[in-house]
Tab-separated table of C-alpha atoms and ligand atoms in Angstrom:
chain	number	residue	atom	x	y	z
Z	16	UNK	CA	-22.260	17.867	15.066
Z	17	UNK	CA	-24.695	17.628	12.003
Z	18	UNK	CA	-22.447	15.665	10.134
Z	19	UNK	CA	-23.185	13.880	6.914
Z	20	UNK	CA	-19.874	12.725	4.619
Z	21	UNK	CA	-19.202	9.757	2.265
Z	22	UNK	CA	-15.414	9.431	0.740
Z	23	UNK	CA	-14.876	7.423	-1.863
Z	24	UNK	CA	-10.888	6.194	-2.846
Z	25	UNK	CA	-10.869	4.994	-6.737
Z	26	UNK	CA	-8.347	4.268	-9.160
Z	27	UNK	CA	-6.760	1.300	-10.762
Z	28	UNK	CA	-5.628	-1.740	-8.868
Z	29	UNK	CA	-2.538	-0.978	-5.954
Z	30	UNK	CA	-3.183	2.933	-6.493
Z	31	UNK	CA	-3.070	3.008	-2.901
Z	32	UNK	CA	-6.883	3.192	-1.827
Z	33	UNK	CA	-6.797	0.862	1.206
Z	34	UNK	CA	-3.651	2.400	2.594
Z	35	UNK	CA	-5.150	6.128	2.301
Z	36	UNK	CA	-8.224	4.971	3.362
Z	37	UNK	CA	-6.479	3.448	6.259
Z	38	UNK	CA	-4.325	6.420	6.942
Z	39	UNK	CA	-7.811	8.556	6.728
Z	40	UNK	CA	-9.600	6.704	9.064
Z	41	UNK	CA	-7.240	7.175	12.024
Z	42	UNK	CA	-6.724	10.994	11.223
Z	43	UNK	CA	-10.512	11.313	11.521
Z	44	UNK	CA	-10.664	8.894	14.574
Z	45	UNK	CA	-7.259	11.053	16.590
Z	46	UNK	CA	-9.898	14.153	15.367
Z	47	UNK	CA	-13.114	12.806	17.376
Z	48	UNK	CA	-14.967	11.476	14.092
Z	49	UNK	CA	-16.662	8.340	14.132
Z	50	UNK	CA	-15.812	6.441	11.129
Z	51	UNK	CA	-16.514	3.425	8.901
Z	52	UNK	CA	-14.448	1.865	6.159
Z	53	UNK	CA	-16.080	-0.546	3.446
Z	54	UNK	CA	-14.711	-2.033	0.700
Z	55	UNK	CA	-16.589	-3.131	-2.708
Z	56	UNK	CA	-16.597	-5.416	-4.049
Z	57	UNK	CA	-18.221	-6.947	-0.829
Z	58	UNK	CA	-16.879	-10.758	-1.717
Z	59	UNK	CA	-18.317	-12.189	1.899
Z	60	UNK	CA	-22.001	-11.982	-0.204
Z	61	UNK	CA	-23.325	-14.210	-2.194
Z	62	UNK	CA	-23.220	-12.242	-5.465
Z	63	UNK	CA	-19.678	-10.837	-4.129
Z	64	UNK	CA	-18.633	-14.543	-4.340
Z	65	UNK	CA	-20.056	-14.741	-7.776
Z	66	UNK	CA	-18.011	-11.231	-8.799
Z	67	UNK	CA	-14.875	-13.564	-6.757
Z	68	UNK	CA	-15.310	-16.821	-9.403
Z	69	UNK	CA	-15.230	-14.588	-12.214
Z	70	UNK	CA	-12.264	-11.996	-11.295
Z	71	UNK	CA	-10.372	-15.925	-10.813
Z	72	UNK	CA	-11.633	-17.002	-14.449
Z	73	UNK	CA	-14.035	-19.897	-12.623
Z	74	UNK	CA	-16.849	-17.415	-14.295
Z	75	UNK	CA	-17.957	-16.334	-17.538
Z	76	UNK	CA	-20.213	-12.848	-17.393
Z	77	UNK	CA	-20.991	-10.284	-20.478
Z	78	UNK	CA	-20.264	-7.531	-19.340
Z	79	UNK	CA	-23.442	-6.154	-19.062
Z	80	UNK	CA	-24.263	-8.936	-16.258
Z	81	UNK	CA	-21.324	-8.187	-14.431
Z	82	UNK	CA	-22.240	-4.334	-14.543
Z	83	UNK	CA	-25.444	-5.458	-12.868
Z	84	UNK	CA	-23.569	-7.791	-10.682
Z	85	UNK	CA	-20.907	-4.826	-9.209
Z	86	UNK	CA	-24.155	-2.475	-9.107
Z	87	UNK	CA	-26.353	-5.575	-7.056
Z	88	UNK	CA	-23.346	-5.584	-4.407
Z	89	UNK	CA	-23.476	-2.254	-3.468
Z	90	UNK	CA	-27.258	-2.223	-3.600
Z	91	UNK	CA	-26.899	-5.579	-0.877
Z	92	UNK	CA	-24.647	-2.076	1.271
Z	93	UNK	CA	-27.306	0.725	0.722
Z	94	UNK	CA	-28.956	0.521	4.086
Z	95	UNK	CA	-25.807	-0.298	6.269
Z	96	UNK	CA	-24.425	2.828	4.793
Z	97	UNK	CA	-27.324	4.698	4.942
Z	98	UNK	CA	-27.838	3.441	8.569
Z	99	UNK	CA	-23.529	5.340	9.023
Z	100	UNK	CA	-24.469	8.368	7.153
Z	101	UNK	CA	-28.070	9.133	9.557
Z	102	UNK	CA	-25.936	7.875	12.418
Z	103	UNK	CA	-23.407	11.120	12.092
Z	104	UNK	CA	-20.637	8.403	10.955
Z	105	UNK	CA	-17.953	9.461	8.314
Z	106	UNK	CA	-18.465	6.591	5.666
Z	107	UNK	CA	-15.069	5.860	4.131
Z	108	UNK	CA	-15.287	3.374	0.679
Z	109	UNK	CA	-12.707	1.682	-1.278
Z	110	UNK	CA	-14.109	1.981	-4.708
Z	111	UNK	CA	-17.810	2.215	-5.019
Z	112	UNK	CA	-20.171	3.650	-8.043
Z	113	UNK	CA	-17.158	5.311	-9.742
Z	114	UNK	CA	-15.406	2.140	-10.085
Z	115	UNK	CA	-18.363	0.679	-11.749
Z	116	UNK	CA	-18.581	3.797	-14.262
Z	117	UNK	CA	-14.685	3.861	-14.726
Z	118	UNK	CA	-14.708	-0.024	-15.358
Z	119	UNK	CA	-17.510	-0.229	-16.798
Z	120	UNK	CA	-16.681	2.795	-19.502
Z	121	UNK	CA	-14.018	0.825	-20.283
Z	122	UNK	CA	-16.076	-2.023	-21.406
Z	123	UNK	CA	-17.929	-0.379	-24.022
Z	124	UNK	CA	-21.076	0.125	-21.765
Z	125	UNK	CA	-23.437	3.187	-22.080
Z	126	UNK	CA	-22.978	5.510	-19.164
Z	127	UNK	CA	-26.758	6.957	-18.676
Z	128	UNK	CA	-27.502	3.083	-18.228
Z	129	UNK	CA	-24.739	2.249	-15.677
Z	130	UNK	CA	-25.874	5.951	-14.022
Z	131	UNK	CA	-29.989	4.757	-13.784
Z	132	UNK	CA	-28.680	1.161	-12.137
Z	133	UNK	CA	-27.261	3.440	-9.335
Z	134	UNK	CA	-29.781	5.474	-9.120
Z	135	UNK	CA	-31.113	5.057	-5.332
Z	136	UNK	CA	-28.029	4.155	-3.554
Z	137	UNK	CA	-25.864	6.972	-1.382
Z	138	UNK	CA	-23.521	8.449	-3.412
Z	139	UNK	CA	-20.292	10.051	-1.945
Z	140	UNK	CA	-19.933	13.663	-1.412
Z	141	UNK	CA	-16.080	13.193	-2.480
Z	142	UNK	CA	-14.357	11.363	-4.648
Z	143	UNK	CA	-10.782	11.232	-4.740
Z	144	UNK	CA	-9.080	9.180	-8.049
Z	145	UNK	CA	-5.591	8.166	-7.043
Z	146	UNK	CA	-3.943	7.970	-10.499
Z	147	UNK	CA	-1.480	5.722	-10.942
Z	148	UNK	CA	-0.395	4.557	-14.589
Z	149	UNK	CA	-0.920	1.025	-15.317
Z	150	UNK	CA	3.209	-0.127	-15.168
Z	151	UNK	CA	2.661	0.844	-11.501
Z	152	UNK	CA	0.130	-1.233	-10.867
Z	153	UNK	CA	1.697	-4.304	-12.332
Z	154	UNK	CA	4.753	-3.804	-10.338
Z	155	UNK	CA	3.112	-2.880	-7.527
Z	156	UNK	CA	1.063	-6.057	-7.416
Z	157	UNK	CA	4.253	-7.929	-7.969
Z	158	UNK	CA	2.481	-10.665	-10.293
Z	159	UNK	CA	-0.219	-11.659	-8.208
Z	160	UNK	CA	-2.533	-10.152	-10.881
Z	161	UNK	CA	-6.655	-11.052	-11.770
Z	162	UNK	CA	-7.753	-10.728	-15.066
Z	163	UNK	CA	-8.085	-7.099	-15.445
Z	164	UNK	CA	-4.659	-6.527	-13.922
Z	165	UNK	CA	-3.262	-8.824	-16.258
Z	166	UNK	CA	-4.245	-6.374	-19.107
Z	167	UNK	CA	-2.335	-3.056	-19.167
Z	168	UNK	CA	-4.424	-1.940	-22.428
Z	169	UNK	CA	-7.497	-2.403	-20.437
Z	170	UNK	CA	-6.018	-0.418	-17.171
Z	171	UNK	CA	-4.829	2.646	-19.476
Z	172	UNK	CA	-8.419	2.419	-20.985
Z	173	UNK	CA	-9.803	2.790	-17.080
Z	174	UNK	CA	-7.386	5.302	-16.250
Z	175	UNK	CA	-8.360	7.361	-19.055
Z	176	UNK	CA	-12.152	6.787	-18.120
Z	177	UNK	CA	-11.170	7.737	-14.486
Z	178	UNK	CA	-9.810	11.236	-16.313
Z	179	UNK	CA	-12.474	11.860	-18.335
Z	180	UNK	CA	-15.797	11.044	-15.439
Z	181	UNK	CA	-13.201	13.259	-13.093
Z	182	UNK	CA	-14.091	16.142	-15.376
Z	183	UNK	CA	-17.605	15.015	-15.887
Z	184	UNK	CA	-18.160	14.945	-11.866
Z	185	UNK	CA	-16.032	16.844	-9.731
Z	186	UNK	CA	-14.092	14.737	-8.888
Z	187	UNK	CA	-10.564	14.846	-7.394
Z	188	UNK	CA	-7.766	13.376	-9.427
Z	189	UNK	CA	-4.240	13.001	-7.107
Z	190	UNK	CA	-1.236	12.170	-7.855
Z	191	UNK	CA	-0.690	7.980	-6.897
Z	192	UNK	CA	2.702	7.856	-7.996
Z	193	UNK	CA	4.275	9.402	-4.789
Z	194	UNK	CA	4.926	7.839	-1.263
Z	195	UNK	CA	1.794	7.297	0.753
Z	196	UNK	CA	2.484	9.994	3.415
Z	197	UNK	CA	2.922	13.265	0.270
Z	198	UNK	CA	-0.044	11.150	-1.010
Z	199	UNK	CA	-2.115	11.506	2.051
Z	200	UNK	CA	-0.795	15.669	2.592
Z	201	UNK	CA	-3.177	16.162	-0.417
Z	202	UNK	CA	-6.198	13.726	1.194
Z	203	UNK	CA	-6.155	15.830	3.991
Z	204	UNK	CA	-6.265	19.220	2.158
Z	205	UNK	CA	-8.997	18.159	0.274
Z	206	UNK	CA	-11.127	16.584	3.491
Z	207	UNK	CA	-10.032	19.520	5.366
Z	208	UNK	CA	-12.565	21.643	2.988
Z	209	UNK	CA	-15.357	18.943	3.567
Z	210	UNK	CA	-15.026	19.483	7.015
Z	211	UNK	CA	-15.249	23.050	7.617
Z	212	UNK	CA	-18.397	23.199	5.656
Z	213	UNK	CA	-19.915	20.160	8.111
Z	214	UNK	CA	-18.918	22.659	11.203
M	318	TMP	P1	-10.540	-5.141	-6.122
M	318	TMP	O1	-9.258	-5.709	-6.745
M	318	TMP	O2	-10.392	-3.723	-5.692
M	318	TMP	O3	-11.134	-6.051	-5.085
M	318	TMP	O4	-11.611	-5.054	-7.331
M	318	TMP	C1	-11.812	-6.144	-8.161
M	318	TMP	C2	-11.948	-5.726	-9.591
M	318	TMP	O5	-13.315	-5.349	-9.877
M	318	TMP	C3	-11.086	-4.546	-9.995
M	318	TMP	O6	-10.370	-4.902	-11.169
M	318	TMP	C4	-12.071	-3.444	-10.292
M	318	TMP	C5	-13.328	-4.186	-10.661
M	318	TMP	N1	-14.589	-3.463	-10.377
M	318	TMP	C6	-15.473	-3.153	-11.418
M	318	TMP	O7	-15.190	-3.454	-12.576
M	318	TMP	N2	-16.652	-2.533	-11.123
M	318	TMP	C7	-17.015	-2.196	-9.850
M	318	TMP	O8	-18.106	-1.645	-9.641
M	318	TMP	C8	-16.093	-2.511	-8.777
M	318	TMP	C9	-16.453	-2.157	-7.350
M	318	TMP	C10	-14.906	-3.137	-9.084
């Protein structure tokens, strides 16, 4: 099977990405995909530890350097995904470019300049936004919080940037607020489509 899909999971912290993700994966798997999962930030690289020290407060970064950062850690990525994608794989990500847009929209920063930075690197044929509101998140995360977390002014500015780039660029907002399994019903209706098409 000519196969060639990228899904990307965004939204604000504890929307639920790594459990749909998780839940994804195996449904493709019991289906006869092959499938990888990656999560970015990658901390296990170097500049992933230096995104680490500053989401602890060890750090200081304008935002503009960590923009570049986020962007340099996925660029470290491009040819291990790339190598998935020619493979046949199904390339699953928790976050990716669109969390760099959303968070970095939030920040003030200029979105044809965060767009040219990623200009190069495989971009996902789906995206799916699971939108949570930012008093979720904090009580989801139960006060183990970084420094974003920590500011529900800043989430409701990402979440609104997540609403607005939706629009922008197709892509699919869900509803984060429910349990994971009504959640994942509406994962699979949208994959479903993807996969028809690959056929
Ligand atoms: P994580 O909690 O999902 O590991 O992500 C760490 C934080 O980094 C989270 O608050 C979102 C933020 N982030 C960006 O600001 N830009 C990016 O490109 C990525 C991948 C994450």
């Amino acid at each position: 099977m000519n196969l060639r899909l990228f899904i990307d999971f965004e939204g604000i912290d504890k929307s639920g990405k790594a459990t749909q993700a998780s839940l994804l994966r195996n449904w493709l798997i019991g289906r006869g995909f092959r499938v990888e999962v990656i999560s970015f930030p990658d901390y296990t690289t170097e500049i992933g530890l230096a995104i680490k020290a500053f989401l602890d407060g060890l750090k200081q970064f304008s935002p503009e350097v960590r923009q570049l950062l986020y962007a340099a850690n996925r660029w470290e990525r491009k040819n291990l995904i790339e190598s998935w994608l020619t493979d046949g794989r199904i390339v699953i990500a928790d976050r990716y470019t669109p969390s760099g847009l959303a968070y970095g929209y939030a920040n003030g920063l200029p979105l044809d300049w965060m767009i040219c930075i990623e200009k190069g690197l495989p971009q996902p044929d789906v995206v799916i936004v699971l939108d949570i509101s930012p008093e979720t998140s904090l009580k989801r995360s139960k006060g183990r919080v970084d420094r974003y977390e920590s500011d529900l002014k800043f989430l409701e500015n990402v979440r609104f940037s997540y609403k607005f780039l939706a629009e922008k660029f197709g892509w699919y907002i869900v509803d984060g607020e429910r349990n994971p399994l009504e959640i994942f019903n509406d994962v699979i209706r949208i994959i479903s489509r993807y996969l028809d098409i690959a056929k």
